[in-house]
Amino acid sequence: MWKTLIVWEVGLMAVTVQGHGPCKVLHGLMLDFNLDEYAGVWYPLMGWSNVHAGDIKGKCSKETISNNNGNITITEESISDKIGAQSSSHHAWQDEPNEGKITMWMFHAIKVPFWIVDTDYKHWAVVYSCSGDENEYLKTLLVLGRGRDFSKMWQNPQVKKNIRRSLRRSNLLRLRDLTSINQTDCTN
């Protein structure tokens, strides 16, 4: 559900982070978000999760977001060491027009909200998700790329600066808290 740069800076409005049990609810973020520009293929490159430490999105993760007149489909593909190749598609919707919050309907029973914290639409995005209750919840933060080669993207100093700034403004995690997601030798 997570997807990466010509630095066409998207202004982050003042971000308000409110507690909601273990989850931080983000408000006032990406109020000029363009879903059609965001749609397409994204590759999780770095991430953090309270549940899947070390294997955040498996190997060779790939997420495809399509928008057909407001009907959003998110298709996730990855390879897990335990299960092998996996693929799933989910229906989603944009909560408010022009806002970077999308809610995904998983397994016909669970609503999973996620926020596009920041993106340049062409190369990178920072995405946060948290759902559940006080006892059981899943919280994830991802840096996504349009390509699988993080080192190429990271060579651009403006990209590094923008991603670090996005993480700092969202008050979620620091870059050094994230781990790399294996995107090598992929066939999907």
JSON list of C-alpha atoms in Angstrom, two decimals:
[
{"chain": "A", "resi": 1, "resn": "MET", "atom": "CA", "xyz": [0.00, 0.00, 0.00]},
{"chain": "A", "resi": 2, "resn": "TRP", "atom": "CA", "xyz": [3.00, 2.08, -0.11]},
{"chain": "A", "resi": 3, "resn": "LYS", "atom": "CA", "xyz": [4.70, 3.58, -3.15]},
{"chain": "A", "resi": 4, "resn": "THR", "atom": "CA", "xyz": [9.25, 7.51, -5.09]},
{"chain": "A", "resi": 5, "resn": "LEU", "atom": "CA", "xyz": [11.92, 12.73, -7.68]},
{"chain": "A", "resi": 6, "resn": "ILE", "atom": "CA", "xyz": [12.40, 15.87, -9.86]},
{"chain": "A", "resi": 7, "resn": "VAL", "atom": "CA", "xyz": [12.26, 18.19, -6.96]},
{"chain": "A", "resi": 8, "resn": "TRP", "atom": "CA", "xyz": [8.90, 19.83, -7.51]},
{"chain": "A", "resi": 9, "resn": "GLU", "atom": "CA", "xyz": [8.44, 20.64, -3.95]},
{"chain": "A", "resi": 10, "resn": "VAL", "atom": "CA", "xyz": [5.00, 20.02, -2.53]},
{"chain": "A", "resi": 11, "resn": "GLY", "atom": "CA", "xyz": [4.42, 22.34, 0.40]},
{"chain": "A", "resi": 12, "resn": "LEU", "atom": "CA", "xyz": [3.49, 20.68, 3.64]},
{"chain": "A", "resi": 13, "resn": "MET", "atom": "CA", "xyz": [0.93, 22.69, 5.51]},
{"chain": "A", "resi": 14, "resn": "ALA", "atom": "CA", "xyz": [1.26, 22.90, 9.26]},
{"chain": "A", "resi": 15, "resn": "VAL", "atom": "CA", "xyz": [1.12, 19.34, 10.49]},
{"chain": "A", "resi": 16, "resn": "THR", "atom": "CA", "xyz": [-0.88, 18.52, 13.57]},
{"chain": "A", "resi": 17, "resn": "VAL", "atom": "CA", "xyz": [-0.14, 15.19, 15.21]},
{"chain": "A", "resi": 18, "resn": "GLN", "atom": "CA", "xyz": [-2.77, 13.98, 17.65]},
{"chain": "A", "resi": 19, "resn": "GLY", "atom": "CA", "xyz": [-2.74, 10.87, 19.76]},
{"chain": "A", "resi": 20, "resn": "HIS", "atom": "CA", "xyz": [-5.27, 8.17, 18.98]},
{"chain": "A", "resi": 21, "resn": "GLY", "atom": "CA", "xyz": [-4.36, 5.31, 21.23]},
{"chain": "A", "resi": 22, "resn": "PRO", "atom": "CA", "xyz": [-1.02, 4.04, 19.98]},
{"chain": "A", "resi": 23, "resn": "CYS", "atom": "CA", "xyz": [-1.52, 5.74, 16.61]},
{"chain": "A", "resi": 24, "resn": "LYS", "atom": "CA", "xyz": [-0.74, 9.30, 15.71]},
{"chain": "A", "resi": 25, "resn": "VAL", "atom": "CA", "xyz": [-3.45, 10.82, 13.54]},
{"chain": "A", "resi": 26, "resn": "LEU", "atom": "CA", "xyz": [-2.04, 13.35, 11.08]},
{"chain": "A", "resi": 27, "resn": "HIS", "atom": "CA", "xyz": [-4.06, 16.38, 10.05]},
{"chain": "A", "resi": 28, "resn": "GLY", "atom": "CA", "xyz": [-3.36, 19.25, 7.66]},
{"chain": "A", "resi": 29, "resn": "LEU", "atom": "CA", "xyz": [-0.96, 17.18, 5.58]},
{"chain": "A", "resi": 30, "resn": "MET", "atom": "CA", "xyz": [-0.72, 17.26, 1.77]},
{"chain": "A", "resi": 31, "resn": "LEU", "atom": "CA", "xyz": [-3.86, 19.33, 1.32]},
{"chain": "A", "resi": 32, "resn": "ASP", "atom": "CA", "xyz": [-2.94, 19.86, -2.34]},
{"chain": "A", "resi": 33, "resn": "PHE", "atom": "CA", "xyz": [-2.40, 16.14, -3.01]},
{"chain": "A", "resi": 34, "resn": "ASN", "atom": "CA", "xyz": [-2.97, 14.94, -6.59]},
{"chain": "A", "resi": 35, "resn": "LEU", "atom": "CA", "xyz": [-4.07, 11.30, -6.65]},
{"chain": "A", "resi": 36, "resn": "ASP", "atom": "CA", "xyz": [-3.66, 10.94, -10.41]},
{"chain": "A", "resi": 37, "resn": "GLU", "atom": "CA", "xyz": [-0.01, 12.06, -10.23]},
{"chain": "A", "resi": 38, "resn": "TYR", "atom": "CA", "xyz": [0.58, 9.73, -7.29]},
{"chain": "A", "resi": 39, "resn": "ALA", "atom": "CA", "xyz": [-0.96, 6.69, -9.01]},
{"chain": "A", "resi": 40, "resn": "GLY", "atom": "CA", "xyz": [1.36, 4.13, -10.56]},
{"chain": "A", "resi": 41, "resn": "VAL", "atom": "CA", "xyz": [4.06, 1.78, -9.36]},
{"chain": "A", "resi": 42, "resn": "TRP", "atom": "CA", "xyz": [5.95, 2.41, -6.10]},
{"chain": "A", "resi": 43, "resn": "TYR", "atom": "CA", "xyz": [8.69, 0.35, -4.47]},
{"chain": "A", "resi": 44, "resn": "PRO", "atom": "CA", "xyz": [9.16, 0.37, -0.67]},
{"chain": "A", "resi": 45, "resn": "LEU", "atom": "CA", "xyz": [12.87, 1.17, -0.17]},
{"chain": "A", "resi": 46, "resn": "MET", "atom": "CA", "xyz": [13.16, 1.90, 3.55]},
{"chain": "A", "resi": 47, "resn": "GLY", "atom": "CA", "xyz": [10.76, 1.39, 6.39]},
{"chain": "A", "resi": 48, "resn": "TRP", "atom": "CA", "xyz": [9.85, 0.73, 9.97]},
{"chain": "A", "resi": 49, "resn": "SER", "atom": "CA", "xyz": [7.02, -1.26, 11.50]},
{"chain": "A", "resi": 50, "resn": "ASN", "atom": "CA", "xyz": [6.16, -2.12, 15.08]},
{"chain": "A", "resi": 51, "resn": "VAL", "atom": "CA", "xyz": [5.33, -5.68, 14.00]},
{"chain": "A", "resi": 52, "resn": "HIS", "atom": "CA", "xyz": [7.56, -6.73, 11.12]},
{"chain": "A", "resi": 53, "resn": "ALA", "atom": "CA", "xyz": [10.96, -5.60, 12.36]},
{"chain": "A", "resi": 54, "resn": "GLY", "atom": "CA", "xyz": [13.64, -6.60, 9.86]},
{"chain": "A", "resi": 55, "resn": "ASP", "atom": "CA", "xyz": [11.18, -7.90, 7.24]},
{"chain": "A", "resi": 56, "resn": "ILE", "atom": "CA", "xyz": [9.02, -4.84, 6.75]},
{"chain": "A", "resi": 57, "resn": "LYS", "atom": "CA", "xyz": [7.66, -5.55, 3.31]},
{"chain": "A", "resi": 58, "resn": "GLY", "atom": "CA", "xyz": [9.41, -8.78, 2.39]},
{"chain": "A", "resi": 59, "resn": "LYS", "atom": "CA", "xyz": [11.76, -8.86, -0.59]},
{"chain": "A", "resi": 60, "resn": "CYS", "atom": "CA", "xyz": [11.01, -7.26, -3.94]},
{"chain": "A", "resi": 61, "resn": "SER", "atom": "CA", "xyz": [7.99, -5.33, -2.69]},
{"chain": "A", "resi": 62, "resn": "LYS", "atom": "CA", "xyz": [6.01, -3.52, -5.32]},
{"chain": "A", "resi": 63, "resn": "GLU", "atom": "CA", "xyz": [2.81, -1.54, -4.98]},
{"chain": "A", "resi": 64, "resn": "THR", "atom": "CA", "xyz": [0.61, -0.38, -7.81]},
{"chain": "A", "resi": 65, "resn": "ILE", "atom": "CA", "xyz": [-2.02, 2.27, -7.23]},
{"chain": "A", "resi": 66, "resn": "SER", "atom": "CA", "xyz": [-4.67, 2.86, -9.86]},
{"chain": "A", "resi": 67, "resn": "ASN", "atom": "CA", "xyz": [-7.42, 5.45, -9.83]},
{"chain": "A", "resi": 68, "resn": "ASN", "atom": "CA", "xyz": [-10.46, 5.05, -12.03]},
{"chain": "A", "resi": 69, "resn": "ASN", "atom": "CA", "xyz": [-12.75, 8.04, -11.34]},
{"chain": "A", "resi": 70, "resn": "GLY", "atom": "CA", "xyz": [-12.23, 7.81, -7.58]},
{"chain": "A", "resi": 71, "resn": "ASN", "atom": "CA", "xyz": [-12.28, 3.99, -7.47]},
{"chain": "A", "resi": 72, "resn": "ILE", "atom": "CA", "xyz": [-8.81, 3.25, -6.15]},
{"chain": "A", "resi": 73, "resn": "THR", "atom": "CA", "xyz": [-7.19, -0.18, -6.33]},
{"chain": "A", "resi": 74, "resn": "ILE", "atom": "CA", "xyz": [-3.96, -0.95, -4.50]},
{"chain": "A", "resi": 75, "resn": "THR", "atom": "CA", "xyz": [-2.14, -4.09, -5.59]},
{"chain": "A", "resi": 76, "resn": "GLU", "atom": "CA", "xyz": [0.72, -5.29, -3.42]},
{"chain": "A", "resi": 77, "resn": "GLU", "atom": "CA", "xyz": [3.34, -7.81, -4.49]},
{"chain": "A", "resi": 78, "resn": "SER", "atom": "CA", "xyz": [6.29, -9.16, -2.50]},
{"chain": "A", "resi": 79, "resn": "ILE", "atom": "CA", "xyz": [8.39, -12.22, -1.84]},
{"chain": "A", "resi": 80, "resn": "SER", "atom": "CA", "xyz": [8.57, -13.54, 1.71]},
{"chain": "A", "resi": 81, "resn": "ASP", "atom": "CA", "xyz": [11.26, -15.91, 2.89]},
{"chain": "A", "resi": 82, "resn": "LYS", "atom": "CA", "xyz": [8.57, -17.86, 4.74]},
{"chain": "A", "resi": 83, "resn": "ILE", "atom": "CA", "xyz": [5.70, -17.89, 2.21]},
{"chain": "A", "resi": 84, "resn": "GLY", "atom": "CA", "xyz": [7.23, -17.11, -1.19]},
{"chain": "A", "resi": 85, "resn": "ALA", "atom": "CA", "xyz": [5.59, -14.85, -3.78]},
{"chain": "A", "resi": 86, "resn": "GLN", "atom": "CA", "xyz": [2.50, -13.02, -2.59]},
{"chain": "A", "resi": 87, "resn": "SER", "atom": "CA", "xyz": [0.05, -10.70, -4.32]},
{"chain": "A", "resi": 88, "resn": "SER", "atom": "CA", "xyz": [-3.12, -9.01, -3.09]},
{"chain": "A", "resi": 89, "resn": "SER", "atom": "CA", "xyz": [-5.43, -6.27, -4.33]},
{"chain": "A", "resi": 90, "resn": "HIS", "atom": "CA", "xyz": [-7.48, -3.95, -2.17]},
{"chain": "A", "resi": 91, "resn": "HIS", "atom": "CA", "xyz": [-10.18, -1.36, -2.75]},
{"chain": "A", "resi": 92, "resn": "ALA", "atom": "CA", "xyz": [-9.40, 2.11, -1.37]},
{"chain": "A", "resi": 93, "resn": "TRP", "atom": "CA", "xyz": [-10.76, 5.62, -1.34]},
{"chain": "A", "resi": 94, "resn": "GLN", "atom": "CA", "xyz": [-9.46, 9.12, -0.79]},
{"chain": "A", "resi": 95, "resn": "ASP", "atom": "CA", "xyz": [-11.00, 10.44, 2.41]},
{"chain": "A", "resi": 96, "resn": "GLU", "atom": "CA", "xyz": [-11.24, 14.06, 1.25]},
{"chain": "A", "resi": 97, "resn": "PRO", "atom": "CA", "xyz": [-10.64, 15.41, -2.26]},
{"chain": "A", "resi": 98, "resn": "ASN", "atom": "CA", "xyz": [-7.13, 16.85, -2.64]},
{"chain": "A", "resi": 99, "resn": "GLU", "atom": "CA", "xyz": [-5.99, 15.47, 0.75]},
{"chain": "A", "resi": 100, "resn": "GLY", "atom": "CA", "xyz": [-3.15, 12.95, 1.01]},
{"chain": "A", "resi": 101, "resn": "LYS", "atom": "CA", "xyz": [-5.08, 10.48, 3.18]},
{"chain": "A", "resi": 102, "resn": "ILE", "atom": "CA", "xyz": [-6.28, 7.24, 1.67]},
{"chain": "A", "resi": 103, "resn": "THR", "atom": "CA", "xyz": [-8.18, 4.44, 3.40]},
{"chain": "A", "resi": 104, "resn": "MET", "atom": "CA", "xyz": [-7.72, 0.90, 2.18]},
{"chain": "A", "resi": 105, "resn": "TRP", "atom": "CA", "xyz": [-10.26, -1.89, 2.71]},
{"chain": "A", "resi": 106, "resn": "MET", "atom": "CA", "xyz": [-8.36, -5.10, 3.53]},
{"chain": "A", "resi": 107, "resn": "PHE", "atom": "CA", "xyz": [-9.67, -8.64, 3.72]},
{"chain": "A", "resi": 108, "resn": "HIS", "atom": "CA", "xyz": [-13.27, -7.38, 3.41]},
{"chain": "A", "resi": 109, "resn": "ALA", "atom": "CA", "xyz": [-13.24, -6.36, 7.07]},
{"chain": "A", "resi": 110, "resn": "ILE", "atom": "CA", "xyz": [-10.44, -3.96, 8.04]},
{"chain": "A", "resi": 111, "resn": "LYS", "atom": "CA", "xyz": [-10.14, -0.28, 7.20]},
{"chain": "A", "resi": 112, "resn": "VAL", "atom": "CA", "xyz": [-6.49, 0.80, 7.07]},
{"chain": "A", "resi": 113, "resn": "PRO", "atom": "CA", "xyz": [-5.83, 4.55, 6.79]},
{"chain": "A", "resi": 114, "resn": "PHE", "atom": "CA", "xyz": [-2.55, 5.82, 5.41]},
{"chain": "A", "resi": 115, "resn": "TRP", "atom": "CA", "xyz": [-1.19, 9.28, 4.90]},
{"chain": "A", "resi": 116, "resn": "ILE", "atom": "CA", "xyz": [1.10, 10.43, 2.12]},
{"chain": "A", "resi": 117, "resn": "VAL", "atom": "CA", "xyz": [3.30, 12.58, 4.37]},
{"chain": "A", "resi": 118, "resn": "ASP", "atom": "CA", "xyz": [5.15, 14.10, 1.41]},
{"chain": "A", "resi": 119, "resn": "THR", "atom": "CA", "xyz": [6.02, 13.26, -2.20]},
{"chain": "A", "resi": 120, "resn": "ASP", "atom": "CA", "xyz": [7.42, 14.76, -5.34]},
{"chain": "A", "resi": 121, "resn": "TYR", "atom": "CA", "xyz": [5.23, 12.28, -7.31]},
{"chain": "A", "resi": 122, "resn": "LYS", "atom": "CA", "xyz": [8.01, 11.38, -9.76]},
{"chain": "A", "resi": 123, "resn": "HIS", "atom": "CA", "xyz": [10.68, 9.78, -7.58]},
{"chain": "A", "resi": 124, "resn": "TRP", "atom": "CA", "xyz": [9.92, 9.50, -3.85]},
{"chain": "A", "resi": 125, "resn": "ALA", "atom": "CA", "xyz": [7.20, 9.48, -1.22]},
{"chain": "A", "resi": 126, "resn": "VAL", "atom": "CA", "xyz": [7.01, 9.15, 2.57]},
{"chain": "A", "resi": 127, "resn": "VAL", "atom": "CA", "xyz": [3.95, 7.20, 3.73]},
{"chain": "A", "resi": 128, "resn": "TYR", "atom": "CA", "xyz": [2.63, 6.50, 7.24]},
{"chain": "A", "resi": 129, "resn": "SER", "atom": "CA", "xyz": [-0.08, 4.08, 8.34]},
{"chain": "A", "resi": 130, "resn": "CYS", "atom": "CA", "xyz": [-1.46, 3.04, 11.69]},
{"chain": "A", "resi": 131, "resn": "SER", "atom": "CA", "xyz": [-4.56, 1.06, 12.54]},
{"chain": "A", "resi": 132, "resn": "GLY", "atom": "CA", "xyz": [-5.84, -1.03, 15.40]},
{"chain": "A", "resi": 133, "resn": "ASP", "atom": "CA", "xyz": [-6.64, -0.47, 19.05]},
{"chain": "A", "resi": 134, "resn": "GLU", "atom": "CA", "xyz": [-4.74, -0.07, 22.33]},
{"chain": "A", "resi": 135, "resn": "ASN", "atom": "CA", "xyz": [-3.87, -3.77, 22.50]},
{"chain": "A", "resi": 136, "resn": "GLU", "atom": "CA", "xyz": [-3.23, -4.74, 18.91]},
{"chain": "A", "resi": 137, "resn": "TYR", "atom": "CA", "xyz": [-2.14, -2.32, 16.21]},
{"chain": "A", "resi": 138, "resn": "LEU", "atom": "CA", "xyz": [0.06, -2.08, 13.15]},
{"chain": "A", "resi": 139, "resn": "LYS", "atom": "CA", "xyz": [2.11, 1.05, 12.60]},
{"chain": "A", "resi": 140, "resn": "THR", "atom": "CA", "xyz": [4.28, 1.45, 9.50]},
{"chain": "A", "resi": 141, "resn": "LEU", "atom": "CA", "xyz": [6.39, 4.21, 7.98]},
{"chain": "A", "resi": 142, "resn": "LEU", "atom": "CA", "xyz": [7.85, 3.79, 4.49]},
{"chain": "A", "resi": 143, "resn": "VAL", "atom": "CA", "xyz": [10.06, 5.68, 2.07]},
{"chain": "A", "resi": 144, "resn": "LEU", "atom": "CA", "xyz": [8.92, 4.71, -1.42]},
{"chain": "A", "resi": 145, "resn": "GLY", "atom": "CA", "xyz": [10.59, 5.09, -4.79]},
{"chain": "A", "resi": 146, "resn": "ARG", "atom": "CA", "xyz": [9.44, 4.91, -8.39]},
{"chain": "A", "resi": 147, "resn": "GLY", "atom": "CA", "xyz": [12.50, 2.74, -9.02]},
{"chain": "A", "resi": 148, "resn": "ARG", "atom": "CA", "xyz": [14.09, -0.04, -7.03]},
{"chain": "A", "resi": 149, "resn": "ASP", "atom": "CA", "xyz": [17.59, 1.43, -6.84]},
{"chain": "A", "resi": 150, "resn": "PHE", "atom": "CA", "xyz": [17.70, 3.47, -3.64]},
{"chain": "A", "resi": 151, "resn": "SER", "atom": "CA", "xyz": [21.38, 4.36, -4.08]},
{"chain": "A", "resi": 152, "resn": "LYS", "atom": "CA", "xyz": [20.66, 6.23, -7.35]},
{"chain": "A", "resi": 153, "resn": "MET", "atom": "CA", "xyz": [17.87, 8.20, -5.76]},
{"chain": "A", "resi": 154, "resn": "TRP", "atom": "CA", "xyz": [19.93, 8.87, -2.65]},
{"chain": "A", "resi": 155, "resn": "GLN", "atom": "CA", "xyz": [22.82, 10.38, -4.67]},
{"chain": "A", "resi": 156, "resn": "ASN", "atom": "CA", "xyz": [20.74, 13.51, -5.15]},
{"chain": "A", "resi": 157, "resn": "PRO", "atom": "CA", "xyz": [21.40, 15.72, -2.07]},
{"chain": "A", "resi": 158, "resn": "GLN", "atom": "CA", "xyz": [18.07, 17.54, -2.51]},
{"chain": "A", "resi": 159, "resn": "VAL", "atom": "CA", "xyz": [16.21, 14.23, -2.27]},
{"chain": "A", "resi": 160, "resn": "LYS", "atom": "CA", "xyz": [17.94, 13.38, 1.01]},
{"chain": "A", "resi": 161, "resn": "LYS", "atom": "CA", "xyz": [17.14, 16.81, 2.35]},
{"chain": "A", "resi": 162, "resn": "ASN", "atom": "CA", "xyz": [13.46, 16.59, 1.34]},
{"chain": "A", "resi": 163, "resn": "ILE", "atom": "CA", "xyz": [12.96, 13.11, 2.82]},
{"chain": "A", "resi": 164, "resn": "ARG", "atom": "CA", "xyz": [14.67, 14.07, 6.08]},
{"chain": "A", "resi": 165, "resn": "ARG", "atom": "CA", "xyz": [12.60, 17.26, 6.25]},
{"chain": "A", "resi": 166, "resn": "SER", "atom": "CA", "xyz": [9.39, 15.30, 5.68]},
{"chain": "A", "resi": 167, "resn": "LEU", "atom": "CA", "xyz": [10.19, 12.88, 8.48]},
{"chain": "A", "resi": 168, "resn": "ARG", "atom": "CA", "xyz": [11.12, 15.70, 10.83]},
{"chain": "A", "resi": 169, "resn": "ARG", "atom": "CA", "xyz": [7.96, 17.73, 10.07]},
{"chain": "A", "resi": 170, "resn": "SER", "atom": "CA", "xyz": [5.72, 14.72, 10.58]},
{"chain": "A", "resi": 171, "resn": "ASN", "atom": "CA", "xyz": [7.38, 14.05, 13.96]},
{"chain": "A", "resi": 172, "resn": "LEU", "atom": "CA", "xyz": [7.14, 10.29, 13.35]},
{"chain": "A", "resi": 173, "resn": "LEU", "atom": "CA", "xyz": [10.65, 8.84, 13.05]},
{"chain": "A", "resi": 174, "resn": "ARG", "atom": "CA", "xyz": [14.14, 9.80, 11.96]},
{"chain": "A", "resi": 175, "resn": "LEU", "atom": "CA", "xyz": [15.77, 8.42, 8.86]},
{"chain": "A", "resi": 176, "resn": "ARG", "atom": "CA", "xyz": [18.27, 6.46, 10.94]},
{"chain": "A", "resi": 177, "resn": "ASP", "atom": "CA", "xyz": [15.35, 4.57, 12.54]},
{"chain": "A", "resi": 178, "resn": "LEU", "atom": "CA", "xyz": [14.39, 3.04, 9.17]},
{"chain": "A", "resi": 179, "resn": "THR", "atom": "CA", "xyz": [15.83, -0.14, 7.67]},
{"chain": "A", "resi": 180, "resn": "SER", "atom": "CA", "xyz": [16.47, -0.91, 4.01]},
{"chain": "A", "resi": 181, "resn": "ILE", "atom": "CA", "xyz": [14.01, -3.13, 2.18]},
{"chain": "A", "resi": 182, "resn": "ASN", "atom": "CA", "xyz": [15.60, -5.69, -0.14]},
{"chain": "A", "resi": 183, "resn": "GLN", "atom": "CA", "xyz": [14.87, -4.77, -3.78]},
{"chain": "A", "resi": 184, "resn": "THR", "atom": "CA", "xyz": [17.68, -6.74, -5.43]},
{"chain": "A", "resi": 185, "resn": "ASP", "atom": "CA", "xyz": [17.40, -9.58, -7.95]},
{"chain": "A", "resi": 186, "resn": "CYS", "atom": "CA", "xyz": [13.66, -9.01, -8.41]},
{"chain": "A", "resi": 187, "resn": "THR", "atom": "CA", "xyz": [11.58, -10.40, -11.25]},
{"chain": "A", "resi": 188, "resn": "ASN", "atom": "CA", "xyz": [8.19, -8.83, -10.42]}
]
